[in-house]
Coordinates of C-alpha atoms in Angstrom, one line a residue:
Chain B
M146 CA 10.9 -47.4 18.5
T147 CA 14.5 -47.1 18.3
L148 CA 16.4 -45.5 21.1
P149 CA 17.1 -42.2 19.4
D150 CA 13.6 -41.9 18.2
L151 CA 12.5 -42.5 21.8
A152 CA 15.0 -39.9 23.2
T153 CA 13.9 -37.4 20.7
G154 CA 10.1 -38.0 21.3
S155 CA 10.7 -37.4 25.2
L156 CA 12.7 -34.4 24.6
L157 CA 10.3 -33.0 22.1
A158 CA 7.5 -33.7 24.8
V159 CA 9.8 -31.9 27.7
G160 CA 10.3 -29.0 25.9
G161 CA 6.8 -28.5 24.7
V162 CA 6.0 -28.6 28.6
F163 CA 8.5 -25.8 28.9
F164 CA 6.8 -23.8 26.3
L165 CA 3.8 -24.4 28.0
G166 CA 5.0 -23.2 31.4
G167 CA 6.6 -20.0 29.8
T168 CA 3.3 -19.3 28.2
V169 CA 1.2 -19.8 31.5
G170 CA 3.7 -17.6 33.2
L171 CA 3.4 -14.9 30.2
L172 CA -0.3 -15.0 30.9
R173 CA -0.8 -15.4 34.8
F174 CA 2.7 -13.4 36.5
P175 CA 1.5 -10.2 37.9
D176 CA 4.0 -7.6 36.5
A177 CA 6.1 -7.2 33.1
H178 CA 9.5 -8.0 34.7
S179 CA 8.4 -11.5 35.8
R180 CA 6.3 -12.0 32.4
L181 CA 9.8 -11.4 30.7
H182 CA 11.4 -13.7 33.2
A183 CA 9.0 -16.7 32.4
V184 CA 9.1 -16.1 28.9
T185 CA 12.8 -15.8 28.3
K186 CA 14.0 -18.4 30.7
A187 CA 11.3 -21.3 29.8
D188 CA 11.2 -20.6 26.3
N189 CA 14.7 -20.6 25.7
L190 CA 15.2 -23.9 27.8
G191 CA 12.0 -25.4 25.8
L192 CA 13.6 -24.6 22.6
G193 CA 17.2 -26.1 23.8
L194 CA 15.4 -29.4 24.5
V195 CA 13.5 -29.3 21.0
V196 CA 16.7 -28.6 19.5
G197 CA 18.5 -31.5 21.4
G198 CA 15.9 -34.0 20.3
L199 CA 16.1 -32.9 16.3
I200 CA 20.0 -33.3 16.7
L201 CA 19.4 -36.7 17.5
Q202 CA 17.5 -37.1 14.3
A203 CA 20.2 -35.0 11.9
D204 CA 21.5 -37.0 9.3
T205 CA 24.9 -35.0 9.1
P206 CA 27.2 -33.1 11.6
S207 CA 26.9 -30.0 9.7
L208 CA 22.8 -30.3 10.3
A209 CA 23.4 -30.7 13.9
A210 CA 25.7 -27.7 14.0
K211 CA 23.3 -25.6 12.2
L212 CA 20.5 -26.4 14.7
L213 CA 22.8 -25.9 17.8
L214 CA 23.5 -22.4 16.0
I215 CA 19.9 -21.7 15.7
W216 CA 19.5 -22.4 19.6
I217 CA 22.5 -20.1 20.4
L218 CA 21.2 -17.2 18.2
V219 CA 17.8 -17.3 19.4
L220 CA 19.3 -17.5 22.9
L221 CA 21.5 -14.1 22.5
A222 CA 18.4 -12.4 20.8
S223 CA 16.0 -13.1 23.1
G224 CA 18.1 -12.4 26.1
T225 CA 19.1 -8.9 24.6
S226 CA 15.4 -8.3 23.8
A227 CA 14.3 -9.2 27.3
Y228 CA 17.0 -6.7 28.5
L229 CA 16.0 -4.0 26.5
I230 CA 12.1 -4.3 27.3
A231 CA 12.9 -4.6 30.8
S232 CA 15.1 -1.2 30.4
E233 CA 12.4 0.3 28.8
V234 CA 9.7 -0.6 31.4
L235 CA 12.1 0.7 34.2
S236 CA 12.1 4.0 32.6
P237 CA 8.8 5.0 31.5
H238 CA 9.4 8.6 30.2
D239 CA 11.0 6.5 27.2
A240 CA 8.4 3.8 26.7
P241 CA 4.9 3.7 25.2
D242 CA 2.6 4.2 28.3
G243 CA -0.2 1.7 29.5
R244 CA 1.0 -1.3 27.3
S245 CA 2.9 -4.0 29.1
G246 CA 3.8 -2.8 32.4
D247 CA 2.3 0.1 34.4
D248 CA 3.8 -1.5 37.7
Q249 CA 6.6 0.0 39.0
P250 CA 9.0 -2.3 40.7
G251 CA 9.3 -1.6 44.4
A252 CA 7.0 1.2 44.1
Chain H
M396 CA -3.4 -39.0 9.0
I397 CA -1.5 -37.1 11.5
S398 CA 0.1 -34.8 8.8
L399 CA -3.6 -34.0 7.8
A400 CA -4.5 -32.9 11.3
L401 CA -1.3 -30.8 11.6
D402 CA -2.0 -29.1 8.3
L403 CA -5.5 -28.5 9.1
S404 CA -4.9 -26.9 12.5
L405 CA -2.1 -25.0 10.7
A406 CA -4.9 -23.6 8.5
A407 CA -7.3 -23.1 11.2
L408 CA -4.5 -21.1 13.2
T409 CA -3.4 -18.9 10.4
L410 CA -6.8 -17.9 9.6
W411 CA -7.7 -17.1 13.0
V412 CA -4.7 -15.3 13.8
A413 CA -5.0 -13.2 10.5
W414 CA -8.6 -12.3 11.8
R415 CA -7.2 -11.4 15.0
A416 CA -4.6 -9.3 13.8
L417 CA -7.2 -7.0 12.0
S418 CA -9.8 -7.1 14.5
H419 CA -7.9 -6.2 17.7
R420 CA -8.5 -3.1 19.4
D421 CA -4.7 -2.4 20.2
L422 CA -2.9 -1.4 17.1
F423 CA 0.4 -2.8 18.7
V424 CA -0.9 -6.0 19.5
G425 CA -2.5 -6.5 15.6
V426 CA 1.2 -5.8 14.6
V427 CA 2.7 -8.4 16.7
L428 CA -0.4 -10.8 15.6
Y429 CA 0.6 -9.7 11.9
I430 CA 4.2 -10.9 12.7
I431 CA 3.2 -14.2 13.8
F432 CA 0.8 -14.6 11.2
G433 CA 3.9 -14.0 8.7
L434 CA 5.6 -16.9 10.4
L435 CA 2.7 -19.2 10.4
L436 CA 2.5 -18.5 6.4
S437 CA 5.9 -19.3 5.8
L438 CA 5.4 -22.8 7.5
V439 CA 2.3 -23.1 5.3
W440 CA 4.9 -22.6 2.5
V441 CA 7.2 -25.3 4.0
R442 CA 4.2 -27.8 4.1
L443 CA 3.3 -26.9 0.3
G444 CA 7.0 -27.7 -0.7
A445 CA 8.2 -24.1 -1.5
G446 CA 11.0 -23.5 0.1
D447 CA 12.1 -20.3 -1.6
I448 CA 8.9 -18.6 -1.0
A449 CA 9.1 -19.8 2.7
L450 CA 12.3 -18.1 3.2
A451 CA 11.2 -14.9 1.5
E452 CA 8.1 -14.8 3.3
A453 CA 9.9 -15.3 6.9
A454 CA 12.5 -12.7 6.0
I455 CA 10.4 -10.0 4.1
G456 CA 6.8 -10.5 5.2
A457 CA 7.5 -11.3 9.0
G458 CA 10.6 -9.7 9.6
L459 CA 11.2 -6.8 7.4
T460 CA 7.5 -5.6 7.0
G461 CA 6.7 -6.4 10.9
A462 CA 9.7 -4.3 12.0
L463 CA 8.3 -1.4 9.5
L464 CA 4.8 -1.9 11.1
L465 CA 6.0 -1.9 14.8
D466 CA 8.2 1.3 14.1
A467 CA 5.2 2.8 12.8
A468 CA 2.7 1.6 15.6
S469 CA 5.3 2.8 18.2
R470 CA 5.7 6.1 16.5
R471 CA 2.2 6.9 16.1
S472 CA 1.4 6.6 19.9
R473 CA 4.5 8.4 20.7
R474 CA 4.3 11.6 18.5
P475 CA 2.6 14.5 20.5
R476 CA -0.5 16.1 18.7
D477 CA -0.4 19.6 17.8
G478 CA -2.0 20.7 21.4
A479 CA 1.8 20.8 22.1
T480 CA 1.4 18.6 25.4
A481 CA 4.1 16.7 26.2
K482 CA 2.2 14.0 27.3
P483 CA 2.1 11.1 24.4
D484 CA -1.2 9.6 23.1
P485 CA -2.7 6.6 24.6
A486 CA -2.5 3.5 22.3
P487 CA -4.3 3.6 19.3
R488 CA -7.7 2.2 19.4
R489 CA -9.3 0.3 16.4
G490 CA -12.6 -1.3 15.8
V491 CA -15.7 0.0 14.7
R492 CA -19.4 -1.2 15.6
V493 CA -21.1 -2.7 12.9
P494 CA -25.0 -3.2 13.0
L495 CA -26.2 -6.8 12.8
S496 CA -27.7 -6.5 9.5
Q497 CA -24.3 -5.6 7.9
S498 CA -22.4 -8.3 9.6
A499 CA -24.7 -10.9 8.7
G500 CA -24.5 -9.4 4.8
I501 CA -20.7 -9.6 5.1
A502 CA -20.7 -13.1 6.7
L503 CA -23.0 -14.4 4.1
L504 CA -20.5 -12.9 1.3
V505 CA -17.6 -14.3 3.0
S506 CA -18.9 -17.6 3.3
T507 CA -20.3 -17.6 -0.3
L508 CA -16.9 -16.6 -1.6
A509 CA -15.2 -19.4 0.8
G510 CA -17.6 -22.0 -0.6
I511 CA -16.7 -21.0 -4.4
L512 CA -13.0 -21.0 -3.7
T513 CA -13.3 -24.4 -2.1
L514 CA -15.2 -25.6 -4.9
V515 CA -12.5 -24.5 -7.3
V516 CA -9.4 -25.7 -5.2
S517 CA -10.9 -29.0 -4.9
G518 CA -11.5 -29.3 -8.7
I519 CA -7.8 -28.5 -9.3
D520 CA -6.0 -31.7 -10.9
G521 CA -3.2 -31.6 -8.4
S522 CA -1.7 -34.8 -10.1
P523 CA 2.0 -34.1 -11.7
A524 CA 0.9 -35.1 -15.1
R525 CA -1.0 -31.9 -15.3
G526 CA 1.3 -29.3 -13.8
L527 CA 4.4 -27.8 -15.0
T528 CA 6.9 -29.9 -12.9
R529 CA 7.2 -32.5 -15.7
D530 CA 7.9 -29.6 -18.5
V531 CA 10.5 -27.9 -15.9
T532 CA 12.4 -30.9 -15.0
D533 CA 12.7 -32.3 -18.7
R534 CA 14.1 -29.1 -19.8
L535 CA 16.4 -28.4 -16.7
A536 CA 19.4 -29.8 -18.5
E537 CA 19.2 -26.8 -20.9
S538 CA 19.1 -24.2 -18.1
G539 CA 22.4 -25.4 -16.8
I540 CA 20.9 -25.0 -13.2
V541 CA 20.0 -27.7 -10.8
Q542 CA 17.7 -26.2 -8.7
P543 CA 14.4 -26.0 -10.7
V544 CA 13.0 -23.0 -8.7
T545 CA 16.1 -20.8 -9.6
A546 CA 16.3 -22.2 -13.3
V547 CA 12.3 -21.0 -13.5
L548 CA 13.1 -17.7 -12.0
V549 CA 16.1 -16.8 -13.7
I550 CA 16.3 -18.8 -17.1
F551 CA 12.8 -19.8 -18.1
R552 CA 11.0 -16.7 -16.9
G553 CA 14.2 -14.5 -17.0
Y554 CA 12.2 -11.5 -18.5
D555 CA 9.9 -11.2 -15.5
T556 CA 12.6 -11.4 -12.7
L557 CA 14.2 -8.6 -14.8
L558 CA 11.3 -6.4 -14.7
E559 CA 10.8 -7.3 -11.2
V560 CA 14.1 -6.2 -10.3
G561 CA 13.3 -2.8 -12.3
V562 CA 10.1 -2.2 -10.3
L563 CA 11.9 -2.6 -6.9
F564 CA 14.5 -0.2 -8.4
L565 CA 11.9 2.3 -9.2
A566 CA 10.5 1.8 -5.5
A567 CA 13.8 2.5 -4.1
L568 CA 14.0 5.9 -6.4
G569 CA 10.5 7.2 -5.5
M570 CA 11.4 6.5 -1.5
L571 CA 15.0 8.5 -2.1
A572 CA 13.2 11.3 -4.2
S573 CA 10.6 11.9 -1.9
R574 CA 12.1 12.0 1.3
R575 CA 15.4 13.6 -0.1
M576 CA 17.4 10.9 1.3
R577 CA 21.0 11.0 0.7
D578 CA 21.9 8.1 3.0
L579 CA 20.7 5.4 5.3
S580 CA 21.5 7.4 8.3
P581 CA 19.7 6.3 11.3
V582 CA 17.4 8.7 13.3
A583 CA 18.9 10.1 16.5
R584 CA 17.4 7.9 19.1
A585 CA 16.3 9.2 22.6
T586 CA 18.0 6.2 24.2
K587 CA 21.5 6.2 25.4
E588 CA 24.1 4.1 23.7
D589 CA 23.5 0.4 25.0
P590 CA 26.4 -1.8 25.4
V591 CA 24.1 -4.9 25.6
L592 CA 22.6 -3.9 22.0
D593 CA 26.1 -3.4 20.6
G594 CA 27.2 -6.6 21.8
L595 CA 24.3 -8.1 19.8
V596 CA 24.9 -6.4 17.0
R597 CA 28.5 -7.2 17.0
V598 CA 27.5 -11.0 17.0
L599 CA 24.6 -10.8 14.8
L600 CA 26.0 -8.9 11.9
P601 CA 28.7 -11.3 10.6
A602 CA 26.3 -14.1 11.0
L603 CA 23.8 -12.3 8.9
V604 CA 26.1 -11.3 6.3
L605 CA 27.4 -15.0 6.2
T606 CA 23.9 -16.4 5.9
S607 CA 23.1 -14.1 3.0
A608 CA 26.1 -15.0 1.2
H609 CA 25.3 -18.8 1.9
L610 CA 22.0 -18.4 0.7
L611 CA 23.1 -16.9 -2.4
L612 CA 25.5 -19.6 -3.4
V613 CA 23.4 -22.5 -2.7
G614 CA 20.6 -20.8 -4.7
T615 CA 22.0 -22.9 -7.8
H616 CA 21.0 -26.2 -6.1
R617 CA 18.9 -25.7 -3.1
P618 CA 16.0 -23.2 -1.7
G619 CA 18.0 -19.8 -1.7
G620 CA 18.9 -17.3 -4.1
G621 CA 19.5 -13.5 -4.9
F622 CA 16.1 -12.2 -3.4
Q623 CA 16.5 -14.4 0.0
A624 CA 20.1 -13.2 0.3
G625 CA 19.0 -9.7 -0.3
A626 CA 16.4 -9.8 2.4
I627 CA 19.0 -11.3 4.8
L628 CA 21.0 -8.5 3.8
A629 CA 18.3 -5.7 4.4
A630 CA 17.6 -7.3 7.8
A631 CA 21.4 -6.8 8.8
L632 CA 21.0 -3.1 7.7
V633 CA 18.0 -2.8 9.4
L634 CA 19.5 -4.2 12.4
L635 CA 22.1 -1.6 12.1
L636 CA 19.4 1.2 11.5
L637 CA 17.6 0.3 14.7
A638 CA 20.7 0.0 17.1
G639 CA 21.5 3.3 15.9
H640 CA 24.9 2.5 14.9
R641 CA 26.7 5.3 12.8
S642 CA 28.4 3.0 10.3
V643 CA 25.1 2.4 8.4
S644 CA 25.6 6.1 7.1
A645 CA 28.6 5.3 5.2
I646 CA 26.4 3.9 2.5
Q647 CA 25.5 7.3 1.0
G648 CA 25.9 9.2 -2.1
A649 CA 27.5 7.6 -4.9
W650 CA 27.8 4.2 -2.7
L651 CA 23.9 4.1 -2.2
R652 CA 23.2 4.8 -6.0
F653 CA 25.6 2.2 -7.1
A654 CA 24.2 -0.4 -4.7
L655 CA 20.5 0.3 -6.0
L656 CA 21.3 0.6 -9.6
S657 CA 23.7 -2.5 -9.5
G658 CA 21.0 -5.2 -9.5
F659 CA 18.8 -3.9 -12.3
L660 CA 21.8 -2.8 -14.6
T661 CA 23.8 -6.0 -14.0
F662 CA 20.9 -8.3 -15.0
L663 CA 20.0 -6.0 -17.9
A664 CA 23.7 -6.3 -19.2
V665 CA 23.8 -10.1 -19.0
A666 CA 20.3 -10.2 -20.2
A667 CA 21.2 -7.9 -23.4
G668 CA 24.6 -9.6 -24.1
P669 CA 23.6 -12.1 -26.4
M670 CA 21.9 -9.4 -28.6
L671 CA 25.3 -8.5 -29.3
T672 CA 26.3 -11.6 -30.8
G673 CA 22.9 -12.0 -33.1
D674 CA 20.8 -14.2 -30.3
R675 CA 17.7 -12.9 -28.8
L676 CA 17.6 -11.2 -25.4
L677 CA 18.3 -13.4 -22.2
E678 CA 19.5 -16.4 -24.5
L679 CA 22.4 -17.2 -22.5
P680 CA 24.8 -20.1 -23.7
V681 CA 24.1 -22.9 -21.4
V682 CA 27.7 -23.6 -20.4
L683 CA 28.1 -20.2 -19.3
S684 CA 24.6 -19.9 -17.8
S685 CA 25.5 -21.0 -14.0
R686 CA 28.2 -18.6 -13.8
F687 CA 26.5 -15.5 -15.2
I688 CA 23.5 -16.5 -13.2
L689 CA 25.8 -16.2 -9.9
V690 CA 26.9 -12.8 -11.1
V691 CA 23.3 -11.4 -11.6
E692 CA 22.1 -13.3 -8.4
A693 CA 24.8 -11.5 -6.3
A694 CA 24.0 -8.0 -8.1
I695 CA 20.3 -8.6 -7.2
A696 CA 21.1 -9.6 -3.7
L697 CA 23.1 -6.5 -3.0
A698 CA 20.3 -4.1 -4.7
T699 CA 17.5 -6.0 -2.9
G700 CA 19.0 -5.5 0.4
V701 CA 19.9 -1.9 0.1
T702 CA 16.5 -1.2 -1.4
L703 CA 14.8 -2.8 1.3
A704 CA 16.8 -1.1 3.8
S705 CA 16.2 2.3 2.2
L706 CA 12.8 1.6 2.2
F707 CA 12.7 1.1 5.8
A708 CA 14.8 4.0 6.5
G709 CA 12.8 6.5 4.5
A710 CA 9.7 5.7 6.3
R711 CA 11.0 6.9 9.6
P712 CA 10.6 10.9 9.9
L713 CA 13.8 12.9 9.2
P714 CA 15.6 14.2 12.0
S715 CA 14.9 17.5 11.3
S716 CA 11.0 17.0 11.7
G717 CA 9.5 18.9 14.8
P718 CA 6.4 17.6 16.7
G719 CA 3.0 17.7 14.8
R720 CA 4.4 18.4 11.6
N721 CA 3.6 16.2 8.3
N722 CA 6.5 14.4 7.7
A723 CA 5.6 12.9 4.2
F724 CA 7.0 15.7 2.3
P725 CA 9.4 17.9 4.2
A726 CA 8.9 21.7 3.6
A727 CA 10.9 23.9 1.5
T728 CA 12.5 25.6 4.4
D729 CA 14.3 22.4 5.4
E730 CA 17.8 22.1 4.8
P731 CA 18.7 19.8 1.7

C-alpha cells in the first residue's frame, strides 16, 4: 500500500467515525438544538475528512477542486438549514407541532 | 468480493428504506425516508453504470419530488379544519392493522413474485454479445455524438424523446390551466425575510445555473444532457420559490409560455427540418447533428426546468385560498 492509499484509508475511516458520532448524537441527545448541533458539526467534519481522503486519490486538479467544492456547498447548505430548523423550533407558532422539538430552551 | 458485499448491502438497504417509507406511522418521516430512498436508488444506478439516470434520479426523484412531498406533508398538518379552530392538526398518522390471515397471504404473494423475478433476472444473458451495446457502439460514428446514451436518446430513438418532451409540455399545460396560474409567483410566506436564507440563495443560485449549463454542454461526451440540466434548472427555480424570492415571478405571461413551448417546438422544428429537403423525419445530416443536438438539448433543458418548476409551484395553494377550502379548483368567484 502506497502512502497516499494509506492516508486515504485512514482519513476515510476517521471521517466514518465522525459520521457515526454525529448519528449517535442525533439519536441520543435530549433536545432539538443539541441534536442539530451534533448532526451539523460532526457530519460536516466527517464529510470534510472523507473529501480530503478522496482528493488524495484524484487524478486531475479539476477533480480535486470539484470535490472541495462539493464539501463547501454542503457546508453552506447544511449550516443554513440547521439555522432555519433551529429558528423554527424556537418559534413554535410557525412550526408543525409535536414533531422534532417540544422542548423549549431554558423553559 | 468486497464489491459484491457492497452491492448486496446497498440492495438490502434500498429495499428496507422503501418498506419503511411506506409503512412508517408518521407521514413526515415517511417522506424523509422517501428522499433517502431516492438517493440510494441513484447509488444503485451508479453501480449499474448508468450515470445519466443516476443524475436524473438524484435531481428529480430525490430532490424535486422530495421537496414536493415535504411541502404537501407539512401543509396537511398545518391547515386548520373547517371547525375554524386555530390549532393545527397533529401530524397525520398512517398504518392500518391488517389481520394475520391477510398478511400471510400478502407475504406469500410477494415472495412468489420475488421468486419469479429472481428466476427471470438470473436467466438473462448479461454478456455484451447479447445486449445492444455492440450495435450502438458500431453505429456511433453515424450519429456524430460520442456519448452513447445521448446518441441513443436523441438520434437513434429521437422520436421517443420528441414525444416525451411533448408529454412534459402537456403536463405543464394541464397544471397551468387547472390552477389558473399566470406566473410562478411564490406563495406569501408566514415567516419573515431571512438574511441567512437570502445569503444561501445568493451563493447557490449562480452555482446551480452554472452546473446546469455544464451538464448541458458535457452531455455529448459524458453523462449529462438536456433533461439533467433541466432538472438542475428546476431545482434553482424551486429554491427561489421556497425562499420566497420575488424575482421568480418575473417568469410570467409570454415568457412563461415561451419557456414551456420552446423545448417541444425546437425539437419538432429540428426533427421536421429534413422533411423540407426530401428526407424523412429526424434524418439529420451527420456533420450537423452534434450542433443541432446542442440547440435541441438547450431548449429541452429550459423547457424541462420551467415545466418542473411550474409543476412544483402549481402544487401549492393559491394565495387567495382560505382555510378549509378545497384548493384543487378555485371557485368561480376568485379573481382571475
